[in-house]
Amino acid sequence: MADIGDRSQLLLVTAFLLAVSFVVLALVVNSAIYTENIATRDDVAGSHEALEYRAELQQSVGAVLTAVNKNSTLTQTEFNATVDSLSSAGAVLQSTQGRLVNTAVSNIEDGTRIAQTNASRNFTSVGGKQEWILTDSNVESVRNLRLNISDPGTSQFSLVANDTDTSDADWRLQVVENGSDQIDVVVTVDGGPNRQCVRDHDGSTVIDVTAATVAGKPCLALGQLQDNTGTTQWIGANIGDSFRLEFENADAVTGRYSAIIGPAGSANTTALQTSQQSDEPFAVGAIYSATVDYAFYTSAVGYETKIRVAPEEVPP
């Protein structure tokens, strides 16, 4: 009888432990689901602050990333240190409002910055070639691609994303003067219909390719998700998995330009300087993206996530 009693007690203890385990497991699963769901909801008490601060943090880190890439004397070390200081300052401010916030850079994705900073120079290569290749054919991602046109000229300049593996399919942006005080921007995807934006030109017109604006105004030709045939318009869309960047008729325009290409692509260093120059186009190492671990806690909300920071990155 003692053995039967002992076994009964053992079964009861085992059942109790299993029940506790299931409750703990349910709490863990529910916590994970809750943490994930508040990223898409603003009706959870306190979640608005977590998401609002996340957006502010992403914007601030993006500004730091852009500044570091523009200054050749700054490196990833300075980037990490600046983000850490943002984290510390933000944590102190948030703590005064009963919030615990922690951020840290967990990953850096290397890239390459290609640029020209001389506003009075045309867009030819080092050595003066009009038709030239800026990168190899392995570019899969590009962001912060901007052309700041000082003089659009009367001949048509082209920026081309050329997929050399798919019968030379290409995405093409063309720039030309329209009268004496306007600029035409025309986008064509793989020989399809032209999409056009016309803007006033006052001596400096910024064509922000990856933000889809011209002279600070939205340009449907650059940002249209789909045309009437279902073709996406943003740079590199619908021409293959990778491409190379090219300039055609590069002496037709003068101005500045800059782009950050992702880790899969490489700059054509035979046509570009390999250190930051004031007079000629160059290619230097850059940060393409950063991943920041973000944690936000109050008495009502616990939220943890990873934030990818890659300003003006176009969709894949």
PDB file of C-alpha atoms in Angstrom:
ATOM      1  CA  MET A   1       0.000   0.000   0.000  1.00  0.00           C
ATOM      2  CA  ALA A   2       2.896   2.352   0.760  1.00  0.00           C
ATOM      3  CA  ASP A   3       4.239   1.821  -2.751  1.00  0.00           C
ATOM      4  CA  ILE A   4       0.858   2.670  -4.253  1.00  0.00           C
ATOM      5  CA  GLY A   5       0.675   5.841  -2.141  1.00  0.00           C
ATOM      6  CA  ASP A   6       4.186   6.887  -3.123  1.00  0.00           C
ATOM      7  CA  ARG A   7       3.390   6.369  -6.803  1.00  0.00           C
ATOM      8  CA  SER A   8       0.196   8.358  -6.433  1.00  0.00           C
ATOM      9  CA  GLN A   9       2.069  11.240  -4.841  1.00  0.00           C
ATOM     10  CA  LEU A  10       4.726  11.084  -7.566  1.00  0.00           C
ATOM     11  CA  LEU A  11       2.041  11.244 -10.258  1.00  0.00           C
ATOM     12  CA  LEU A  12       0.442  14.213  -8.555  1.00  0.00           C
ATOM     13  CA  VAL A  13       3.778  16.065  -8.300  1.00  0.00           C
ATOM     14  CA  THR A  14       4.569  15.282 -11.939  1.00  0.00           C
ATOM     15  CA  ALA A  15       1.172  16.505 -13.075  1.00  0.00           C
ATOM     16  CA  PHE A  16       1.624  19.675 -11.057  1.00  0.00           C
ATOM     17  CA  LEU A  17       5.062  20.345 -12.566  1.00  0.00           C
ATOM     18  CA  LEU A  18       3.717  19.759 -16.086  1.00  0.00           C
ATOM     19  CA  ALA A  19       0.865  22.169 -15.434  1.00  0.00           C
ATOM     20  CA  VAL A  20       3.288  24.823 -14.216  1.00  0.00           C
ATOM     21  CA  SER A  21       5.501  24.237 -17.276  1.00  0.00           C
ATOM     22  CA  PHE A  22       2.547  24.683 -19.621  1.00  0.00           C
ATOM     23  CA  VAL A  23       1.585  27.925 -17.889  1.00  0.00           C
ATOM     24  CA  VAL A  24       5.157  29.253 -18.166  1.00  0.00           C
ATOM     25  CA  LEU A  25       5.323  28.200 -21.826  1.00  0.00           C
ATOM     26  CA  ALA A  26       2.020  29.923 -22.523  1.00  0.00           C
ATOM     27  CA  LEU A  27       3.282  33.102 -20.861  1.00  0.00           C
ATOM     28  CA  VAL A  28       6.475  33.043 -22.942  1.00  0.00           C
ATOM     29  CA  VAL A  29       4.568  32.465 -26.200  1.00  0.00           C
ATOM     30  CA  ASN A  30       1.985  35.102 -25.384  1.00  0.00           C
ATOM     31  CA  SER A  31       4.705  37.580 -24.453  1.00  0.00           C
ATOM     32  CA  ALA A  32       6.454  37.007 -27.784  1.00  0.00           C
ATOM     33  CA  ILE A  33       3.184  37.405 -29.683  1.00  0.00           C
ATOM     34  CA  TYR A  34       2.367  40.557 -27.714  1.00  0.00           C
ATOM     35  CA  THR A  35       5.807  42.048 -28.362  1.00  0.00           C
ATOM     36  CA  GLU A  36       5.462  41.378 -32.085  1.00  0.00           C
ATOM     37  CA  ASN A  37       1.897  42.615 -32.331  1.00  0.00           C
ATOM     38  CA  ILE A  38       2.418  46.042 -30.790  1.00  0.00           C
ATOM     39  CA  ALA A  39       4.621  46.898 -33.758  1.00  0.00           C
ATOM     40  CA  THR A  40       1.437  47.020 -35.844  1.00  0.00           C
ATOM     41  CA  ARG A  41      -1.028  48.276 -33.225  1.00  0.00           C
ATOM     42  CA  ASP A  42      -1.453  51.563 -31.456  1.00  0.00           C
ATOM     43  CA  ASP A  43      -4.356  50.578 -29.206  1.00  0.00           C
ATOM     44  CA  VAL A  44      -2.272  48.786 -26.561  1.00  0.00           C
ATOM     45  CA  ALA A  45      -1.798  51.002 -23.514  1.00  0.00           C
ATOM     46  CA  GLY A  46       1.650  52.582 -23.710  1.00  0.00           C
ATOM     47  CA  SER A  47       2.545  51.057 -27.086  1.00  0.00           C
ATOM     48  CA  HIS A  48       2.322  54.407 -28.871  1.00  0.00           C
ATOM     49  CA  GLU A  49       5.322  55.740 -26.935  1.00  0.00           C
ATOM     50  CA  ALA A  50       7.390  52.645 -27.750  1.00  0.00           C
ATOM     51  CA  LEU A  51       6.681  52.928 -31.474  1.00  0.00           C
ATOM     52  CA  GLU A  52       7.057  56.708 -31.516  1.00  0.00           C
ATOM     53  CA  TYR A  53      10.483  56.559 -29.882  1.00  0.00           C
ATOM     54  CA  ARG A  54      11.472  53.751 -32.257  1.00  0.00           C
ATOM     55  CA  ALA A  55      10.665  56.011 -35.245  1.00  0.00           C
ATOM     56  CA  GLU A  56      12.644  58.884 -33.696  1.00  0.00           C
ATOM     57  CA  LEU A  57      15.582  56.591 -33.033  1.00  0.00           C
ATOM     58  CA  GLN A  58      15.568  55.255 -36.601  1.00  0.00           C
ATOM     59  CA  GLN A  59      15.573  58.781 -37.974  1.00  0.00           C
ATOM     60  CA  SER A  60      18.383  59.907 -35.657  1.00  0.00           C
ATOM     61  CA  VAL A  61      20.594  56.906 -36.414  1.00  0.00           C
ATOM     62  CA  GLY A  62      19.947  57.439 -40.127  1.00  0.00           C
ATOM     63  CA  ALA A  63      21.158  61.038 -39.836  1.00  0.00           C
ATOM     64  CA  VAL A  64      24.316  59.873 -38.054  1.00  0.00           C
ATOM     65  CA  LEU A  65      24.917  57.202 -40.702  1.00  0.00           C
ATOM     66  CA  THR A  66      24.567  59.762 -43.508  1.00  0.00           C
ATOM     67  CA  ALA A  67      26.934  62.204 -41.802  1.00  0.00           C
ATOM     68  CA  VAL A  68      29.580  59.514 -41.234  1.00  0.00           C
ATOM     69  CA  ASN A  69      29.411  58.420 -44.884  1.00  0.00           C
ATOM     70  CA  LYS A  70      29.872  61.988 -46.123  1.00  0.00           C
ATOM     71  CA  ASN A  71      32.982  62.575 -44.011  1.00  0.00           C
ATOM     72  CA  SER A  72      35.948  60.472 -45.083  1.00  0.00           C
ATOM     73  CA  THR A  73      37.693  61.024 -41.728  1.00  0.00           C
ATOM     74  CA  LEU A  74      34.911  59.241 -39.810  1.00  0.00           C
ATOM     75  CA  THR A  75      34.630  55.465 -39.473  1.00  0.00           C
ATOM     76  CA  GLN A  76      32.384  52.782 -38.003  1.00  0.00           C
ATOM     77  CA  THR A  77      34.049  53.434 -34.645  1.00  0.00           C
ATOM     78  CA  GLU A  78      32.713  56.998 -34.598  1.00  0.00           C
ATOM     79  CA  PHE A  79      29.331  55.767 -35.812  1.00  0.00           C
ATOM     80  CA  ASN A  80      29.047  53.225 -32.984  1.00  0.00           C
ATOM     81  CA  ALA A  81      30.220  55.766 -30.419  1.00  0.00           C
ATOM     82  CA  THR A  82      27.680  58.354 -31.586  1.00  0.00           C
ATOM     83  CA  VAL A  83      24.829  55.844 -31.506  1.00  0.00           C
ATOM     84  CA  ASP A  84      25.927  54.808 -28.006  1.00  0.00           C
ATOM     85  CA  SER A  85      25.813  58.452 -26.906  1.00  0.00           C
ATOM     86  CA  LEU A  86      22.325  58.779 -28.428  1.00  0.00           C
ATOM     87  CA  SER A  87      21.319  55.706 -26.452  1.00  0.00           C
ATOM     88  CA  SER A  88      22.704  57.095 -23.204  1.00  0.00           C
ATOM     89  CA  ALA A  89      21.146  60.524 -23.644  1.00  0.00           C
ATOM     90  CA  GLY A  90      17.826  59.028 -24.681  1.00  0.00           C
ATOM     91  CA  ALA A  91      17.840  56.576 -21.792  1.00  0.00           C
ATOM     92  CA  VAL A  92      18.334  59.379 -19.257  1.00  0.00           C
ATOM     93  CA  LEU A  93      15.517  61.441 -20.774  1.00  0.00           C
ATOM     94  CA  GLN A  94      13.146  58.477 -20.958  1.00  0.00           C
ATOM     95  CA  SER A  95      13.917  57.398 -17.405  1.00  0.00           C
ATOM     96  CA  THR A  96      12.537  60.709 -16.117  1.00  0.00           C
ATOM     97  CA  GLN A  97       9.205  59.643 -17.630  1.00  0.00           C
ATOM     98  CA  GLY A  98       9.237  56.184 -16.071  1.00  0.00           C
ATOM     99  CA  ARG A  99      10.582  54.374 -19.116  1.00  0.00           C
ATOM    100  CA  LEU A 100      13.583  52.107 -19.533  1.00  0.00           C
ATOM    101  CA  VAL A 101      15.169  52.335 -22.992  1.00  0.00           C
ATOM    102  CA  ASN A 102      18.259  50.603 -24.309  1.00  0.00           C
ATOM    103  CA  THR A 103      19.762  50.624 -27.803  1.00  0.00           C
ATOM    104  CA  ALA A 104      22.932  49.140 -29.259  1.00  0.00           C
ATOM    105  CA  VAL A 105      24.381  48.589 -32.737  1.00  0.00           C
ATOM    106  CA  SER A 106      24.354  44.852 -33.391  1.00  0.00           C
ATOM    107  CA  ASN A 107      25.343  44.685 -37.066  1.00  0.00           C
ATOM    108  CA  ILE A 108      26.946  46.823 -39.774  1.00  0.00           C
ATOM    109  CA  GLU A 109      26.565  46.093 -43.485  1.00  0.00           C
ATOM    110  CA  ASP A 110      29.433  47.526 -45.527  1.00  0.00           C
ATOM    111  CA  GLY A 111      28.873  49.339 -48.804  1.00  0.00           C
ATOM    112  CA  THR A 112      30.516  51.796 -51.176  1.00  0.00           C
ATOM    113  CA  ARG A 113      29.895  55.484 -51.698  1.00  0.00           C
ATOM    114  CA  ILE A 114      30.289  56.767 -55.259  1.00  0.00           C
ATOM    115  CA  ALA A 115      30.231  60.541 -55.555  1.00  0.00           C
ATOM    116  CA  GLN A 116      31.274  63.746 -57.242  1.00  0.00           C
ATOM    117  CA  THR A 117      31.319  66.942 -55.166  1.00  0.00           C
ATOM    118  CA  ASN A 118      32.465  69.479 -57.781  1.00  0.00           C
ATOM    119  CA  ALA A 119      29.285  71.263 -58.937  1.00  0.00           C
ATOM    120  CA  SER A 120      30.979  72.781 -61.995  1.00  0.00           C
ATOM    121  CA  ARG A 121      32.311  69.482 -63.399  1.00  0.00           C
ATOM    122  CA  ASN A 122      30.470  67.345 -65.933  1.00  0.00           C
ATOM    123  CA  PHE A 123      29.622  63.704 -65.181  1.00  0.00           C
ATOM    124  CA  THR A 124      32.455  62.116 -67.154  1.00  0.00           C
ATOM    125  CA  SER A 125      34.805  59.579 -65.601  1.00  0.00           C
ATOM    126  CA  VAL A 126      38.300  60.158 -64.355  1.00  0.00           C
ATOM    127  CA  GLY A 127      40.019  60.545 -67.697  1.00  0.00           C
ATOM    128  CA  GLY A 128      36.991  62.173 -69.334  1.00  0.00           C
ATOM    129  CA  LYS A 129      34.983  59.274 -70.790  1.00  0.00           C
ATOM    130  CA  GLN A 130      31.407  60.173 -71.736  1.00  0.00           C
ATOM    131  CA  GLU A 131      30.068  56.609 -71.815  1.00  0.00           C
ATOM    132  CA  TRP A 132      31.320  54.825 -68.731  1.00  0.00           C
ATOM    133  CA  ILE A 133      30.552  52.182 -66.121  1.00  0.00           C
ATOM    134  CA  LEU A 134      30.455  53.142 -62.450  1.00  0.00           C
ATOM    135  CA  THR A 135      30.131  49.647 -60.926  1.00  0.00           C
ATOM    136  CA  ASP A 136      30.452  45.958 -61.675  1.00  0.00           C
ATOM    137  CA  SER A 137      27.389  43.899 -62.631  1.00  0.00           C
ATOM    138  CA  ASN A 138      26.705  42.596 -59.114  1.00  0.00           C
ATOM    139  CA  VAL A 139      24.820  45.559 -57.623  1.00  0.00           C
ATOM    140  CA  GLU A 140      21.695  44.296 -55.866  1.00  0.00           C
ATOM    141  CA  SER A 141      20.827  47.338 -53.765  1.00  0.00           C
ATOM    142  CA  VAL A 142      21.349  51.087 -53.918  1.00  0.00           C
ATOM    143  CA  ARG A 143      20.202  53.949 -51.707  1.00  0.00           C
ATOM    144  CA  ASN A 144      20.604  57.721 -51.326  1.00  0.00           C
ATOM    145  CA  LEU A 145      21.125  58.070 -55.074  1.00  0.00           C
ATOM    146  CA  ARG A 146      20.991  61.777 -55.855  1.00  0.00           C
ATOM    147  CA  LEU A 147      21.891  63.882 -58.871  1.00  0.00           C
ATOM    148  CA  ASN A 148      22.267  67.607 -58.178  1.00  0.00           C
ATOM    149  CA  ILE A 149      22.147  69.165 -61.650  1.00  0.00           C
ATOM    150  CA  SER A 150      23.738  72.577 -62.094  1.00  0.00           C
ATOM    151  CA  ASP A 151      23.377  72.701 -65.880  1.00  0.00           C
ATOM    152  CA  PRO A 152      21.124  70.094 -67.580  1.00  0.00           C
ATOM    153  CA  GLY A 153      22.393  70.947 -71.064  1.00  0.00           C
ATOM    154  CA  THR A 154      20.557  70.584 -74.356  1.00  0.00           C
ATOM    155  CA  SER A 155      21.739  67.012 -74.995  1.00  0.00           C
ATOM    156  CA  GLN A 156      20.219  64.067 -73.157  1.00  0.00           C
ATOM    157  CA  PHE A 157      22.175  62.553 -70.252  1.00  0.00           C
ATOM    158  CA  SER A 158      21.293  59.029 -69.051  1.00  0.00           C
ATOM    159  CA  LEU A 159      21.747  57.156 -65.778  1.00  0.00           C
ATOM    160  CA  VAL A 160      21.311  53.447 -66.516  1.00  0.00           C
ATOM    161  CA  ALA A 161      20.855  50.383 -64.325  1.00  0.00           C
ATOM    162  CA  ASN A 162      21.834  47.688 -66.788  1.00  0.00           C
ATOM    163  CA  ASP A 163      21.168  43.982 -66.193  1.00  0.00           C
ATOM    164  CA  THR A 164      23.869  42.470 -68.367  1.00  0.00           C
ATOM    165  CA  ASP A 165      22.550  38.912 -67.778  1.00  0.00           C
ATOM    166  CA  THR A 166      19.066  39.495 -69.215  1.00  0.00           C
ATOM    167  CA  SER A 167      19.598  40.555 -72.830  1.00  0.00           C
ATOM    168  CA  ASP A 168      20.799  43.944 -71.606  1.00  0.00           C
ATOM    169  CA  ALA A 169      17.463  44.814 -70.002  1.00  0.00           C
ATOM    170  CA  ASP A 170      17.750  48.204 -68.359  1.00  0.00           C
ATOM    171  CA  TRP A 171      16.184  50.855 -66.167  1.00  0.00           C
ATOM    172  CA  ARG A 172      16.949  54.275 -67.633  1.00  0.00           C
ATOM    173  CA  LEU A 173      16.695  57.823 -66.298  1.00  0.00           C
ATOM    174  CA  GLN A 174      17.209  60.623 -68.800  1.00  0.00           C
ATOM    175  CA  VAL A 175      17.790  64.304 -68.023  1.00  0.00           C
ATOM    176  CA  VAL A 176      17.615  67.192 -70.492  1.00  0.00           C
ATOM    177  CA  GLU A 177      16.929  70.907 -70.498  1.00  0.00           C
ATOM    178  CA  ASN A 178      13.378  71.927 -71.394  1.00  0.00           C
ATOM    179  CA  GLY A 179      13.558  75.499 -72.603  1.00  0.00           C
ATOM    180  CA  SER A 180      15.675  77.925 -70.627  1.00  0.00           C
ATOM    181  CA  ASP A 181      14.193  77.436 -67.177  1.00  0.00           C
ATOM    182  CA  GLN A 182      12.907  73.855 -66.899  1.00  0.00           C
ATOM    183  CA  ILE A 183      14.321  70.358 -66.655  1.00  0.00           C
ATOM    184  CA  ASP A 184      12.853  67.105 -67.987  1.00  0.00           C
ATOM    185  CA  VAL A 185      13.313  63.820 -66.112  1.00  0.00           C
ATOM    186  CA  VAL A 186      12.197  60.726 -68.030  1.00  0.00           C
ATOM    187  CA  VAL A 187      12.182  57.139 -66.691  1.00  0.00           C
ATOM    188  CA  THR A 188      11.922  54.021 -68.853  1.00  0.00           C
ATOM    189  CA  VAL A 189      11.893  50.412 -67.621  1.00  0.00           C
ATOM    190  CA  ASP A 190      13.213  47.838 -70.110  1.00  0.00           C
ATOM    191  CA  GLY A 191      12.031  49.657 -73.216  1.00  0.00           C
ATOM    192  CA  GLY A 192       8.547  50.322 -71.839  1.00  0.00           C
ATOM    193  CA  PRO A 193       6.623  53.594 -71.962  1.00  0.00           C
ATOM    194  CA  ASN A 194       8.283  56.814 -70.858  1.00  0.00           C
ATOM    195  CA  ARG A 195       7.264  58.331 -67.512  1.00  0.00           C
ATOM    196  CA  GLN A 196       8.105  62.003 -67.213  1.00  0.00           C
ATOM    197  CA  CYS A 197       8.472  64.792 -64.661  1.00  0.00           C
ATOM    198  CA  VAL A 198       9.007  68.441 -65.614  1.00  0.00           C
ATOM    199  CA  ARG A 199      10.303  70.884 -63.025  1.00  0.00           C
ATOM    200  CA  ASP A 200      11.483  74.488 -62.932  1.00  0.00           C
ATOM    201  CA  HIS A 201      15.271  74.763 -62.941  1.00  0.00           C
ATOM    202  CA  ASP A 202      16.929  77.628 -61.104  1.00  0.00           C
ATOM    203  CA  GLY A 203      20.583  76.592 -61.376  1.00  0.00           C
ATOM    204  CA  SER A 204      20.438  73.635 -58.974  1.00  0.00           C
ATOM    205  CA  THR A 205      17.871  70.854 -59.304  1.00  0.00           C
ATOM    206  CA  VAL A 206      18.145  67.785 -57.073  1.00  0.00           C
ATOM    207  CA  ILE A 207      16.902  64.526 -58.589  1.00  0.00           C
ATOM    208  CA  ASP A 208      16.583  62.217 -55.588  1.00  0.00           C
ATOM    209  CA  VAL A 209      16.245  58.906 -57.395  1.00  0.00           C
ATOM    210  CA  THR A 210      15.668  56.643 -54.402  1.00  0.00           C
ATOM    211  CA  ALA A 211      13.383  59.100 -52.583  1.00  0.00           C
ATOM    212  CA  ALA A 212      11.430  59.591 -55.840  1.00  0.00           C
ATOM    213  CA  THR A 213      11.530  63.396 -55.821  1.00  0.00           C
ATOM    214  CA  VAL A 214      12.680  66.086 -58.248  1.00  0.00           C
ATOM    215  CA  ALA A 215      13.309  69.598 -56.893  1.00  0.00           C
ATOM    216  CA  GLY A 216      11.837  68.453 -53.574  1.00  0.00           C
ATOM    217  CA  LYS A 217       8.511  67.384 -55.086  1.00  0.00           C
ATOM    218  CA  PRO A 218       7.289  63.800 -55.617  1.00  0.00           C
ATOM    219  CA  CYS A 219       7.966  62.433 -59.085  1.00  0.00           C
ATOM    220  CA  LEU A 220       5.626  59.616 -60.085  1.00  0.00           C
ATOM    221  CA  ALA A 221       8.027  58.468 -62.776  1.00  0.00           C
ATOM    222  CA  LEU A 222      10.564  57.603 -60.054  1.00  0.00           C
ATOM    223  CA  GLY A 223       8.232  56.404 -57.318  1.00  0.00           C
ATOM    224  CA  GLN A 224       5.299  54.813 -59.101  1.00  0.00           C
ATOM    225  CA  LEU A 225       4.802  51.358 -57.651  1.00  0.00           C
ATOM    226  CA  GLN A 226       3.294  50.086 -60.894  1.00  0.00           C
ATOM    227  CA  ASP A 227       2.380  51.470 -64.284  1.00  0.00           C
ATOM    228  CA  ASN A 228      -0.784  50.406 -66.100  1.00  0.00           C
ATOM    229  CA  THR A 229       0.879  47.157 -67.202  1.00  0.00           C
ATOM    230  CA  GLY A 230       1.966  46.243 -63.658  1.00  0.00           C
ATOM    231  CA  THR A 231       5.611  47.239 -64.162  1.00  0.00           C
ATOM    232  CA  THR A 232       7.367  48.723 -61.142  1.00  0.00           C
ATOM    233  CA  GLN A 233       9.315  51.913 -61.780  1.00  0.00           C
ATOM    234  CA  TRP A 234      11.942  52.318 -59.066  1.00  0.00           C
ATOM    235  CA  ILE A 235      15.593  51.934 -59.964  1.00  0.00           C
ATOM    236  CA  GLY A 236      16.631  48.391 -60.813  1.00  0.00           C
ATOM    237  CA  ALA A 237      13.051  47.077 -60.832  1.00  0.00           C
ATOM    238  CA  ASN A 238      12.035  44.312 -63.244  1.00  0.00           C
ATOM    239  CA  ILE A 239      15.394  43.950 -64.952  1.00  0.00           C
ATOM    240  CA  GLY A 240      16.924  41.070 -62.993  1.00  0.00           C
ATOM    241  CA  ASP A 241      18.486  40.217 -59.648  1.00  0.00           C
ATOM    242  CA  SER A 242      21.526  42.447 -60.138  1.00  0.00           C
ATOM    243  CA  PHE A 243      22.710  45.241 -62.395  1.00  0.00           C
ATOM    244  CA  ARG A 244      25.494  47.713 -63.014  1.00  0.00           C
ATOM    245  CA  LEU A 245      25.292  51.512 -62.999  1.00  0.00           C
ATOM    246  CA  GLU A 246      26.301  53.411 -66.119  1.00  0.00           C
ATOM    247  CA  PHE A 247      26.416  56.999 -67.370  1.00  0.00           C
ATOM    248  CA  GLU A 248      25.748  57.841 -71.009  1.00  0.00           C
ATOM    249  CA  ASN A 249      26.477  61.179 -72.673  1.00  0.00           C
ATOM    250  CA  ALA A 250      27.995  62.249 -69.381  1.00  0.00           C
ATOM    251  CA  ASP A 251      29.428  65.517 -70.674  1.00  0.00           C
ATOM    252  CA  ALA A 252      25.889  66.818 -71.343  1.00  0.00           C
ATOM    253  CA  VAL A 253      25.312  67.843 -67.707  1.00  0.00           C
ATOM    254  CA  THR A 254      27.288  69.375 -64.874  1.00  0.00           C
ATOM    255  CA  GLY A 255      26.757  69.043 -61.153  1.00  0.00           C
ATOM    256  CA  ARG A 256      27.205  66.742 -58.190  1.00  0.00           C
ATOM    257  CA  TYR A 257      26.020  63.207 -57.487  1.00  0.00           C
ATOM    258  CA  SER A 258      26.215  60.570 -54.797  1.00  0.00           C
ATOM    259  CA  ALA A 259      25.016  57.000 -54.218  1.00  0.00           C
ATOM    260  CA  ILE A 260      25.540  54.226 -51.678  1.00  0.00           C
ATOM    261  CA  ILE A 261      25.651  50.733 -53.165  1.00  0.00           C
ATOM    262  CA  GLY A 262      25.211  47.570 -51.134  1.00  0.00           C
ATOM    263  CA  PRO A 263      27.825  44.950 -50.267  1.00  0.00           C
ATOM    264  CA  ALA A 264      27.157  42.781 -53.321  1.00  0.00           C
ATOM    265  CA  GLY A 265      28.443  45.394 -55.781  1.00  0.00           C
ATOM    266  CA  SER A 266      31.830  47.001 -56.322  1.00  0.00           C
ATOM    267  CA  ALA A 267      32.880  50.329 -57.809  1.00  0.00           C
ATOM    268  CA  ASN A 268      34.791  50.543 -61.087  1.00  0.00           C
ATOM    269  CA  THR A 269      38.040  51.871 -59.651  1.00  0.00           C
ATOM    270  CA  THR A 270      39.627  52.245 -63.086  1.00  0.00           C
ATOM    271  CA  ALA A 271      37.179  55.102 -63.757  1.00  0.00           C
ATOM    272  CA  LEU A 272      36.983  56.523 -60.214  1.00  0.00           C
ATOM    273  CA  GLN A 273      39.441  57.820 -57.659  1.00  0.00           C
ATOM    274  CA  THR A 274      39.760  55.624 -54.580  1.00  0.00           C
ATOM    275  CA  SER A 275      39.939  58.456 -52.060  1.00  0.00           C
ATOM    276  CA  GLN A 276      37.587  61.355 -51.500  1.00  0.00           C
ATOM    277  CA  GLN A 277      38.392  64.075 -54.028  1.00  0.00           C
ATOM    278  CA  SER A 278      37.191  67.649 -54.435  1.00  0.00           C
ATOM    279  CA  ASP A 279      37.524  67.761 -58.224  1.00  0.00           C
ATOM    280  CA  GLU A 280      36.999  64.258 -59.628  1.00  0.00           C
ATOM    281  CA  PRO A 281      34.533  61.414 -59.045  1.00  0.00           C
ATOM    282  CA  PHE A 282      35.538  58.894 -56.382  1.00  0.00           C
ATOM    283  CA  ALA A 283      34.541  55.660 -54.652  1.00  0.00           C
ATOM    284  CA  VAL A 284      35.189  55.058 -50.953  1.00  0.00           C
ATOM    285  CA  GLY A 285      34.039  52.606 -48.308  1.00  0.00           C
ATOM    286  CA  ALA A 286      30.758  53.412 -46.583  1.00  0.00           C
ATOM    287  CA  ILE A 287      28.153  52.005 -44.225  1.00  0.00           C
ATOM    288  CA  TYR A 288      25.250  50.649 -46.258  1.00  0.00           C
ATOM    289  CA  SER A 289      23.035  49.690 -43.345  1.00  0.00           C
ATOM    290  CA  ALA A 290      23.059  49.298 -39.595  1.00  0.00           C
ATOM    291  CA  THR A 291      20.971  47.095 -37.339  1.00  0.00           C
ATOM    292  CA  VAL A 292      20.144  48.497 -33.910  1.00  0.00           C
ATOM    293  CA  ASP A 293      18.781  46.409 -31.030  1.00  0.00           C
ATOM    294  CA  TYR A 294      15.993  48.370 -29.369  1.00  0.00           C
ATOM    295  CA  ALA A 295      14.329  47.696 -26.013  1.00  0.00           C
ATOM    296  CA  PHE A 296      11.588  49.825 -24.435  1.00  0.00           C
ATOM    297  CA  TYR A 297       9.981  49.079 -21.075  1.00  0.00           C
ATOM    298  CA  THR A 298       7.371  50.734 -18.910  1.00  0.00           C
ATOM    299  CA  SER A 299       5.140  49.352 -16.187  1.00  0.00           C
ATOM    300  CA  ALA A 300       2.595  48.514 -18.916  1.00  0.00           C
ATOM    301  CA  VAL A 301       4.692  47.610 -21.985  1.00  0.00           C
ATOM    302  CA  GLY A 302       7.773  45.560 -22.752  1.00  0.00           C
ATOM    303  CA  TYR A 303       8.935  45.869 -26.356  1.00  0.00           C
ATOM    304  CA  GLU A 304      12.107  44.548 -28.004  1.00  0.00           C
ATOM    305  CA  THR A 305      12.973  44.544 -31.700  1.00  0.00           C
ATOM    306  CA  LYS A 306      15.738  45.023 -34.242  1.00  0.00           C
ATOM    307  CA  ILE A 307      15.700  48.238 -36.295  1.00  0.00           C
ATOM    308  CA  ARG A 308      17.257  48.228 -39.761  1.00  0.00           C
ATOM    309  CA  VAL A 309      18.592  51.635 -40.755  1.00  0.00           C
ATOM    310  CA  ALA A 310      19.291  52.201 -44.462  1.00  0.00           C
ATOM    311  CA  PRO A 311      18.023  55.659 -45.468  1.00  0.00           C
ATOM    312  CA  GLU A 312      16.234  55.783 -48.837  1.00  0.00           C
ATOM    313  CA  GLU A 313      16.747  52.112 -49.602  1.00  0.00           C
ATOM    314  CA  VAL A 314      14.474  51.099 -52.473  1.00  0.00           C
ATOM    315  CA  PRO A 315      12.346  47.924 -52.250  1.00  0.00           C
ATOM    316  CA  PRO A 316      14.020  44.686 -53.410  1.00  0.00           C
TER     317      PRO A 316
END
